[in-house]
């Protein structure tokens, strides 16, 4: 496949990248760069590897079985109790979870617009939600995909260009690849992993690959799309850490969007706030569309409902999720606190979904010759164990210290 053909293959992977490069990534990566400089760059490397491992499994499952992740989980168990417990897990963790997550997405995007216009986030939040609802209501997957790809490009240009011009110290950046856990950083590590390896993206990806490709013959294209776009997302995340580390003295605590925007001043000068706000808005808006869509795919699949973008039940699910985000975005919450908390909560949920996914990917009846290889199981197991360890450390830090 030539370069042009590979570029044309870009599709559902862009939705995944756009979903995880949301306000949570922008905020958490900025906070990490300001407080710890390059010490936690290894967290980005791990998160990107983990995302590739799990999203490839999810995409492969969707492409081969022509089922969503919710249906696959549901079909894994014959016991009525186990089947019911699985449905409850998916609906509560993903359906309700994405509704809570949605508040951070909308508030983050609204904070970007509020910074430019001076109009309150409480006004912009509901408006962003309504525009996202309008796009989702069209039920036009291709239109939604193009919007996501365009906004990922906007985010990438704003942050990567700045990171190149500030010329980070390559030795210091490379040193950050050595895993270390500075005192008090476990919460932020869990947050960055939680904002990159997003549980609901597994459901979104398994369903959307079916809209783009036909089956096993397209696995190579699907993998190119998955790996390529996730790496792009990782580059953007690294660029945010780099710019924050270059501008802020180590140990700086960021409390609002205006402070985060200072990291772009070396390049954009007086326009730094505008460029940063545009990037934050793009991040929030893409995630504000992907979270309800993923929640609808997951919930509909688990309940055995039709996964049609234009069906009444499907629309009812994403409208509920989006509605919760709109309502809470109109209330007076600190955007930074809301966003970081949402990422940590997602990080704590992820190990459960990872275990379910790996279990399903070893089902010969479901996947035939496309079940996990020993290497894929090993990588998936390592990812799960590391995420469990970080989640437990975070709970300890929050509840005990």
Short mmCIF file of C-alpha atoms in Angstrom, two decimals:
data_model
loop_
_atom_site.label_atom_id
_atom_site.label_comp_id
_atom_site.label_asym_id
_atom_site.label_seq_id
_atom_site.Cartn_x
_atom_site.Cartn_y
_atom_site.Cartn_z
CA UNK A 1 0.00 0.00 0.00
CA UNK A 2 1.42 3.41 -1.03
CA UNK A 3 1.58 6.50 1.18
CA UNK A 4 -1.45 8.08 -0.52
CA UNK A 5 -3.48 4.91 -0.05
CA UNK A 6 -2.48 4.75 3.61
CA UNK A 7 -3.57 8.36 4.12
CA UNK A 8 -6.91 7.54 2.53
CA UNK A 9 -7.27 4.67 5.00
CA UNK A 10 -7.39 7.10 7.91
CA UNK A 11 -10.80 6.89 9.52
CA UNK A 12 -12.00 5.38 12.82
CA UNK A 13 -8.51 5.76 14.29
CA UNK A 14 -8.99 9.52 14.03
CA UNK A 15 -12.08 9.22 16.23
CA UNK A 16 -10.02 7.39 18.84
CA UNK A 17 -7.25 9.99 18.72
CA UNK A 18 -9.72 12.88 18.82
CA UNK A 19 -11.48 11.29 21.78
CA UNK A 20 -8.37 10.82 23.91
CA UNK A 21 -6.74 14.13 22.96
CA UNK A 22 -9.53 15.92 24.78
CA UNK A 23 -9.52 18.57 27.51
CA UNK A 24 -8.26 15.91 29.89
CA UNK A 25 -5.09 15.38 27.86
CA UNK A 26 -4.50 19.10 27.38
CA UNK A 27 -5.06 19.82 31.07
CA UNK A 28 -3.31 16.82 32.61
CA UNK A 29 -0.31 17.01 30.25
CA UNK A 30 0.05 20.73 30.97
CA UNK A 31 -0.08 20.16 34.72
CA UNK A 32 2.48 17.32 34.47
CA UNK A 33 4.87 19.40 32.36
CA UNK A 34 4.61 22.38 34.71
CA UNK A 35 5.08 20.38 37.92
CA UNK A 36 7.47 17.61 36.87
CA UNK A 37 9.04 18.81 33.58
CA UNK A 38 10.01 15.68 31.59
CA UNK A 39 10.07 13.18 34.48
CA UNK A 40 6.74 11.61 33.51
CA UNK A 41 7.23 11.39 29.73
CA UNK A 42 7.48 7.61 30.21
CA UNK A 43 3.80 7.70 31.16
CA UNK A 44 2.92 8.96 27.67
CA UNK A 45 5.03 6.22 26.04
CA UNK A 46 3.32 3.54 28.13
CA UNK A 47 -0.14 5.03 27.52
CA UNK A 48 0.33 5.08 23.76
CA UNK A 49 1.61 1.48 23.70
CA UNK A 50 -1.28 0.39 25.92
CA UNK A 51 -3.80 2.22 23.73
CA UNK A 52 -2.44 0.59 20.57
CA UNK A 53 -2.54 -2.89 22.16
CA UNK A 54 -6.12 -2.61 23.44
CA UNK A 55 -7.59 -0.63 20.53
CA UNK A 56 -6.13 -3.07 18.00
CA UNK A 57 -7.88 -5.91 19.85
CA UNK A 58 -11.15 -3.99 19.93
CA UNK A 59 -10.98 -3.06 16.24
CA UNK A 60 -10.08 -6.64 15.25
CA UNK A 61 -12.99 -8.01 17.25
CA UNK A 62 -15.44 -5.61 15.63
CA UNK A 63 -14.13 -6.21 12.11
CA UNK A 64 -14.11 -10.03 12.34
CA UNK A 65 -17.30 -10.65 14.33
CA UNK A 66 -19.35 -7.72 12.97
CA UNK A 67 -20.44 -7.16 16.56
CA UNK A 68 -19.84 -4.33 18.95
CA UNK A 69 -17.92 -4.86 22.18
CA UNK A 70 -21.14 -4.82 24.19
CA UNK A 71 -22.58 -7.72 22.18
CA UNK A 72 -19.31 -9.65 22.41
CA UNK A 73 -19.15 -9.31 26.19
CA UNK A 74 -22.79 -10.32 26.44
CA UNK A 75 -22.34 -13.44 24.29
CA UNK A 76 -19.34 -14.67 26.30
CA UNK A 77 -21.50 -16.06 29.10
CA UNK A 78 -24.31 -18.64 29.04
CA UNK A 79 -25.09 -18.30 32.73
CA UNK A 80 -27.98 -15.81 33.13
CA UNK A 81 -26.42 -14.28 36.24
CA UNK A 82 -23.03 -13.77 34.55
CA UNK A 83 -24.72 -12.38 31.44
CA UNK A 84 -26.82 -10.01 33.56
CA UNK A 85 -23.78 -8.89 35.56
CA UNK A 86 -21.95 -8.14 32.32
CA UNK A 87 -24.82 -6.03 31.03
CA UNK A 88 -24.97 -4.10 34.31
CA UNK A 89 -21.20 -3.51 34.19
CA UNK A 90 -21.27 -2.19 30.64
CA UNK A 91 -24.35 -0.02 31.08
CA UNK A 92 -23.26 1.45 34.41
CA UNK A 93 -19.55 1.82 33.71
CA UNK A 94 -19.82 3.04 30.13
CA UNK A 95 -23.31 4.50 29.78
CA UNK A 96 -23.35 6.33 33.09
CA UNK A 97 -19.57 6.82 33.10
CA UNK A 98 -19.55 8.62 29.75
CA UNK A 99 -22.34 10.88 30.99
CA UNK A 100 -20.11 11.99 33.86
CA UNK A 101 -17.09 12.20 31.55
CA UNK A 102 -19.08 14.40 29.19
CA UNK A 103 -19.18 17.25 31.70
CA UNK A 104 -15.40 17.57 31.56
CA UNK A 105 -15.44 17.46 27.75
CA UNK A 106 -17.99 20.24 27.38
CA UNK A 107 -16.59 22.36 30.20
CA UNK A 108 -13.11 22.05 28.68
CA UNK A 109 -14.26 23.17 25.24
CA UNK A 110 -16.32 25.95 26.79
CA UNK A 111 -13.31 27.15 28.80
CA UNK A 112 -11.44 27.61 25.51
CA UNK A 113 -14.19 29.75 24.01
CA UNK A 114 -14.68 31.67 27.27
CA UNK A 115 -10.99 32.58 27.24
CA UNK A 116 -11.29 34.12 23.78
CA UNK A 117 -14.66 35.83 24.13
CA UNK A 118 -14.96 36.64 27.81
CA UNK A 119 -18.40 35.00 27.80
CA UNK A 120 -18.86 32.51 30.67
CA UNK A 121 -18.25 28.76 30.28
CA UNK A 122 -21.76 28.32 31.65
CA UNK A 123 -23.09 29.91 28.45
CA UNK A 124 -20.74 28.26 25.96
CA UNK A 125 -21.12 24.80 27.50
CA UNK A 126 -24.78 24.25 26.57
CA UNK A 127 -24.15 25.76 23.11
CA UNK A 128 -21.30 23.32 22.43
CA UNK A 129 -23.55 20.48 23.57
CA UNK A 130 -26.33 21.56 21.21
CA UNK A 131 -24.00 21.82 18.20
CA UNK A 132 -22.59 18.36 18.97
CA UNK A 133 -26.17 17.07 19.22
CA UNK A 134 -26.96 18.52 15.81
CA UNK A 135 -24.05 16.71 14.19
CA UNK A 136 -24.87 13.42 15.91
CA UNK A 137 -28.53 13.73 14.94
CA UNK A 138 -27.63 13.69 11.24
CA UNK A 139 -26.56 10.06 11.71
CA UNK A 140 -23.97 10.70 9.01
CA UNK A 141 -20.88 8.78 10.08
CA UNK A 142 -18.71 10.19 7.28
CA UNK A 143 -19.55 13.76 8.23
CA UNK A 144 -18.72 13.09 11.89
CA UNK A 145 -15.46 11.39 10.88
CA UNK A 146 -14.40 14.38 8.75
CA UNK A 147 -15.15 16.82 11.58
CA UNK A 148 -13.00 14.76 13.95
CA UNK A 149 -10.06 14.55 11.51
CA UNK A 150 -10.20 18.31 10.91
CA UNK A 151 -10.19 19.14 14.61
CA UNK A 152 -7.33 16.72 15.32
CA UNK A 153 -5.30 18.65 12.72
CA UNK A 154 -6.15 21.96 14.45
CA UNK A 155 -4.98 20.59 17.81
CA UNK A 156 -1.85 19.09 16.36
CA UNK A 157 -0.73 22.25 14.60
CA UNK A 158 -1.27 24.44 17.67
CA UNK A 159 0.79 22.28 20.04
CA UNK A 160 3.37 20.49 17.90
CA UNK A 161 4.55 23.68 16.16
CA UNK A 162 5.14 25.31 19.54
CA UNK A 163 7.01 22.26 20.87
CA UNK A 164 9.38 22.29 17.88
CA UNK A 165 10.20 25.98 18.26
CA UNK A 166 10.90 25.89 22.02
CA UNK A 167 13.65 23.30 21.28
CA UNK A 168 13.44 20.94 24.25
CA UNK A 169 16.62 19.42 25.66
CA UNK A 170 16.73 16.00 23.91
CA UNK A 171 18.75 14.41 26.71
CA UNK A 172 16.33 15.59 29.40
CA UNK A 173 13.39 14.46 27.26
CA UNK A 174 14.99 11.06 26.71
CA UNK A 175 15.70 10.76 30.43
CA UNK A 176 11.98 11.10 31.04
CA UNK A 177 11.47 7.70 29.37
CA UNK A 178 12.99 6.02 32.43
CA UNK A 179 10.02 5.17 34.71
CA UNK A 180 10.02 7.14 37.96
CA UNK A 181 7.18 8.03 40.33
CA UNK A 182 7.98 11.30 42.15
CA UNK A 183 6.20 11.94 45.45
CA UNK A 184 2.60 13.01 44.89
CA UNK A 185 2.61 12.17 41.17
CA UNK A 186 0.58 8.91 41.22
CA UNK A 187 -2.69 10.83 40.87
CA UNK A 188 -1.44 12.62 37.75
CA UNK A 189 0.05 9.42 36.29
CA UNK A 190 -3.33 7.71 36.65
CA UNK A 191 -4.95 10.79 35.17
CA UNK A 192 -2.73 10.80 32.07
CA UNK A 193 -3.23 7.07 31.54
CA UNK A 194 -6.95 7.57 32.11
CA UNK A 195 -7.11 10.33 29.50
CA UNK A 196 -5.22 8.29 26.90
CA UNK A 197 -6.36 4.69 27.36
CA UNK A 198 -10.05 5.57 27.42
CA UNK A 199 -12.44 2.72 28.23
CA UNK A 200 -15.29 3.96 26.09
CA UNK A 201 -13.00 4.20 23.05
CA UNK A 202 -12.85 0.40 23.01
CA UNK A 203 -16.60 0.30 22.37
CA UNK A 204 -16.50 3.18 19.89
CA UNK A 205 -13.72 1.61 17.84
CA UNK A 206 -15.24 -1.88 17.63
CA UNK A 207 -18.41 -0.42 16.16
CA UNK A 208 -17.04 2.28 13.85
CA UNK A 209 -14.57 0.01 12.03
CA UNK A 210 -17.62 -1.83 10.72
CA UNK A 211 -18.82 1.40 9.12
CA UNK A 212 -15.53 1.75 7.24
CA UNK A 213 -14.30 -1.75 6.35
CA UNK A 214 -15.78 -5.12 5.33
CA UNK A 215 -13.88 -7.83 7.19
CA UNK A 216 -10.66 -9.78 7.68
CA UNK A 217 -9.23 -8.71 4.31
CA UNK A 218 -9.11 -5.13 5.60
CA UNK A 219 -7.23 -5.87 8.84
CA UNK A 220 -3.97 -4.39 7.50
CA UNK A 221 -5.62 -1.08 6.62
CA UNK A 222 -7.43 -1.05 9.94
CA UNK A 223 -4.16 -1.57 11.86
CA UNK A 224 -2.44 1.19 9.87
CA UNK A 225 -5.24 3.56 10.75
CA UNK A 226 -5.27 2.51 14.42
CA UNK A 227 -1.52 2.68 15.04
CA UNK A 228 -0.90 5.78 12.93
CA UNK A 229 -3.58 7.96 14.49
CA UNK A 230 -2.84 6.84 18.06
CA UNK A 231 0.84 7.73 17.53
CA UNK A 232 -0.24 11.15 16.24
CA UNK A 233 -2.23 11.59 19.44
CA UNK A 234 0.85 10.62 21.46
CA UNK A 235 2.97 13.20 19.63
CA UNK A 236 0.42 15.91 20.47
CA UNK A 237 0.36 14.86 24.13
CA UNK A 238 4.17 14.92 24.29
CA UNK A 239 4.19 18.36 22.65
CA UNK A 240 1.91 19.70 25.40
CA UNK A 241 4.21 18.37 28.14
CA UNK A 242 7.25 19.80 26.33
CA UNK A 243 5.78 23.28 25.99
CA UNK A 244 4.68 23.37 29.64
CA UNK A 245 8.09 22.12 30.83
CA UNK A 246 9.90 24.71 28.71
CA UNK A 247 7.91 27.67 29.99
CA UNK A 248 7.10 26.95 33.63
CA UNK A 249 9.67 26.49 36.43
CA UNK A 250 9.51 22.93 37.78
CA UNK A 251 6.97 22.69 40.58
CA UNK A 252 4.53 25.24 39.14
CA UNK A 253 0.89 24.48 39.96
CA UNK A 254 -1.59 25.38 37.24
CA UNK A 255 -5.02 26.48 38.41
CA UNK A 256 -6.83 27.81 35.34
CA UNK A 257 -6.87 27.95 31.53
CA UNK A 258 -5.16 31.35 31.40
CA UNK A 259 -2.12 29.95 33.18
CA UNK A 260 -1.99 26.94 30.85
CA UNK A 261 -2.01 29.26 27.84
CA UNK A 262 1.24 30.87 28.99
CA UNK A 263 3.14 27.87 27.63
CA UNK A 264 2.52 29.11 24.07
CA UNK A 265 3.85 32.64 24.64
CA UNK A 266 7.42 31.97 23.39
CA UNK A 267 6.02 31.29 19.92
CA UNK A 268 2.70 33.05 19.64
CA UNK A 269 3.38 36.02 21.92
CA UNK A 270 0.23 38.06 22.47
CA UNK A 271 -1.78 35.50 20.52
CA UNK A 272 -0.82 32.63 22.84
CA UNK A 273 -4.10 32.72 24.71
CA UNK A 274 -6.07 32.62 21.46
CA UNK A 275 -4.13 29.69 20.01
CA UNK A 276 -4.30 27.72 23.23
CA UNK A 277 -8.02 28.42 23.59
CA UNK A 278 -8.64 27.20 20.02
CA UNK A 279 -6.77 23.99 20.76
CA UNK A 280 -8.68 23.46 24.00
CA UNK A 281 -12.00 24.10 22.27
CA UNK A 282 -11.14 21.63 19.49
CA UNK A 283 -10.15 19.05 22.09
CA UNK A 284 -13.36 19.54 24.05
CA UNK A 285 -15.66 19.55 21.04
CA UNK A 286 -14.31 16.32 19.53
CA UNK A 287 -14.60 14.54 22.87
CA UNK A 288 -18.07 16.00 23.41
CA UNK A 289 -19.19 14.11 20.29
CA UNK A 290 -17.24 10.89 20.81
CA UNK A 291 -18.29 10.20 24.42
CA UNK A 292 -22.07 10.13 23.75
CA UNK A 293 -21.50 8.11 20.57
CA UNK A 294 -19.37 5.56 22.42
CA UNK A 295 -21.82 5.37 25.30
CA UNK A 296 -24.66 4.71 22.87
CA UNK A 297 -22.75 1.95 21.04
CA UNK A 298 -21.79 0.29 24.32
CA UNK A 299 -25.22 0.47 25.97
CA UNK A 300 -27.20 -0.51 22.86
CA UNK A 301 -24.87 -3.46 22.24
CA UNK A 302 -25.03 -4.72 25.81
CA UNK A 303 -28.84 -4.52 25.85
CA UNK A 304 -29.17 -6.19 22.44
CA UNK A 305 -30.61 -3.11 20.76
CA UNK A 306 -30.01 -1.98 17.19
CA UNK A 307 -26.75 -0.02 16.74
CA UNK A 308 -28.10 2.31 14.07
CA UNK A 309 -27.14 6.01 14.37
CA UNK A 310 -30.65 6.98 13.28
CA UNK A 311 -32.65 4.57 15.45
CA UNK A 312 -34.83 6.03 18.21
CA UNK A 313 -33.27 3.99 21.03
CA UNK A 314 -29.72 4.75 19.92
CA UNK A 315 -30.47 8.46 19.74
CA UNK A 316 -32.16 8.35 23.14
CA UNK A 317 -28.98 6.98 24.75
CA UNK A 318 -26.57 9.56 23.33
CA UNK A 319 -29.06 12.36 23.94
CA UNK A 320 -29.26 11.37 27.62
CA UNK A 321 -25.47 11.32 27.95
CA UNK A 322 -25.12 14.62 26.13
CA UNK A 323 -27.96 16.10 28.16
CA UNK A 324 -26.22 15.31 31.44
CA UNK A 325 -23.09 17.03 30.17
CA UNK A 326 -25.04 20.10 29.06
CA UNK A 327 -26.82 20.44 32.41
CA UNK A 328 -23.67 20.13 34.51
CA UNK A 329 -21.68 22.38 32.16
CA UNK A 330 -24.14 25.15 32.98
CA UNK A 331 -23.23 24.88 36.68
CA UNK A 332 -20.25 26.54 38.32
CA UNK A 333 -17.46 23.93 38.42
CA UNK A 334 -13.70 24.48 38.18
CA UNK A 335 -12.80 23.11 34.70
CA UNK A 336 -9.33 21.89 35.72
CA UNK A 337 -10.62 19.95 38.75
CA UNK A 338 -13.55 18.42 36.85
CA UNK A 339 -11.37 17.30 33.94
CA UNK A 340 -8.56 15.74 35.99
CA UNK A 341 -11.05 13.91 38.25
CA UNK A 342 -12.81 12.42 35.20
CA UNK A 343 -9.52 11.05 33.86
CA UNK A 344 -8.61 9.41 37.17
CA UNK A 345 -12.07 7.79 37.44
CA UNK A 346 -11.65 6.37 33.93
CA UNK A 347 -8.22 5.01 34.83
CA UNK A 348 -9.70 3.09 37.75
CA UNK A 349 -12.39 1.54 35.52
CA UNK A 350 -10.07 0.53 32.68
CA UNK A 351 -8.57 -2.69 34.18
CA UNK A 352 -12.02 -4.31 34.39
CA UNK A 353 -12.72 -3.60 30.72
CA UNK A 354 -9.23 -4.77 29.71
CA UNK A 355 -9.73 -8.14 31.43
CA UNK A 356 -13.10 -8.62 29.69
CA UNK A 357 -11.59 -7.68 26.32
CA UNK A 358 -8.61 -10.06 26.59
CA UNK A 359 -10.96 -12.86 27.67
CA UNK A 360 -13.16 -12.31 24.61
CA UNK A 361 -10.15 -12.10 22.27
CA UNK A 362 -9.20 -15.70 23.14
CA UNK A 363 -12.55 -17.17 22.12
CA UNK A 364 -11.98 -19.47 19.13
CA UNK A 365 -15.69 -19.70 18.35
CA UNK A 366 -15.95 -15.93 18.19
CA UNK A 367 -12.78 -15.04 16.27
CA UNK A 368 -11.49 -18.27 14.68
CA UNK A 369 -7.93 -17.81 13.41
CA UNK A 370 -7.94 -14.16 14.51
CA UNK A 371 -7.77 -14.80 18.25
CA UNK A 372 -4.93 -13.21 20.22
CA UNK A 373 -1.41 -14.53 19.73
CA UNK A 374 0.75 -15.32 22.76
CA UNK A 375 2.54 -11.99 22.31
CA UNK A 376 -0.73 -10.06 22.17
CA UNK A 377 -1.92 -11.78 25.34
CA UNK A 378 1.39 -11.02 27.04
CA UNK A 379 1.26 -7.34 26.08
CA UNK A 380 -2.39 -7.11 27.09
CA UNK A 381 -1.63 -8.75 30.42
CA UNK A 382 1.27 -6.40 31.14
CA UNK A 383 -0.88 -3.37 30.28
CA UNK A 384 -3.64 -4.60 32.58
CA UNK A 385 -1.29 -5.31 35.50
CA UNK A 386 0.40 -1.90 35.23
CA UNK A 387 -2.95 -0.11 35.07
CA UNK A 388 -4.22 -2.08 38.08
CA UNK A 389 -1.08 -1.17 40.06
CA UNK A 390 -1.38 2.52 39.23
CA UNK A 391 -5.09 2.49 40.03
CA UNK A 392 -4.48 0.92 43.46
CA UNK A 393 -1.70 3.41 44.20
CA UNK A 394 -4.03 6.26 43.26
CA UNK A 395 -6.77 4.97 45.57
CA UNK A 396 -4.21 4.73 48.37
CA UNK A 397 -3.02 8.30 47.77
CA UNK A 398 -6.57 9.66 47.69
CA UNK A 399 -8.09 7.68 50.57
CA UNK A 400 -5.18 7.24 52.98
CA UNK A 401 -2.83 10.17 52.54
#
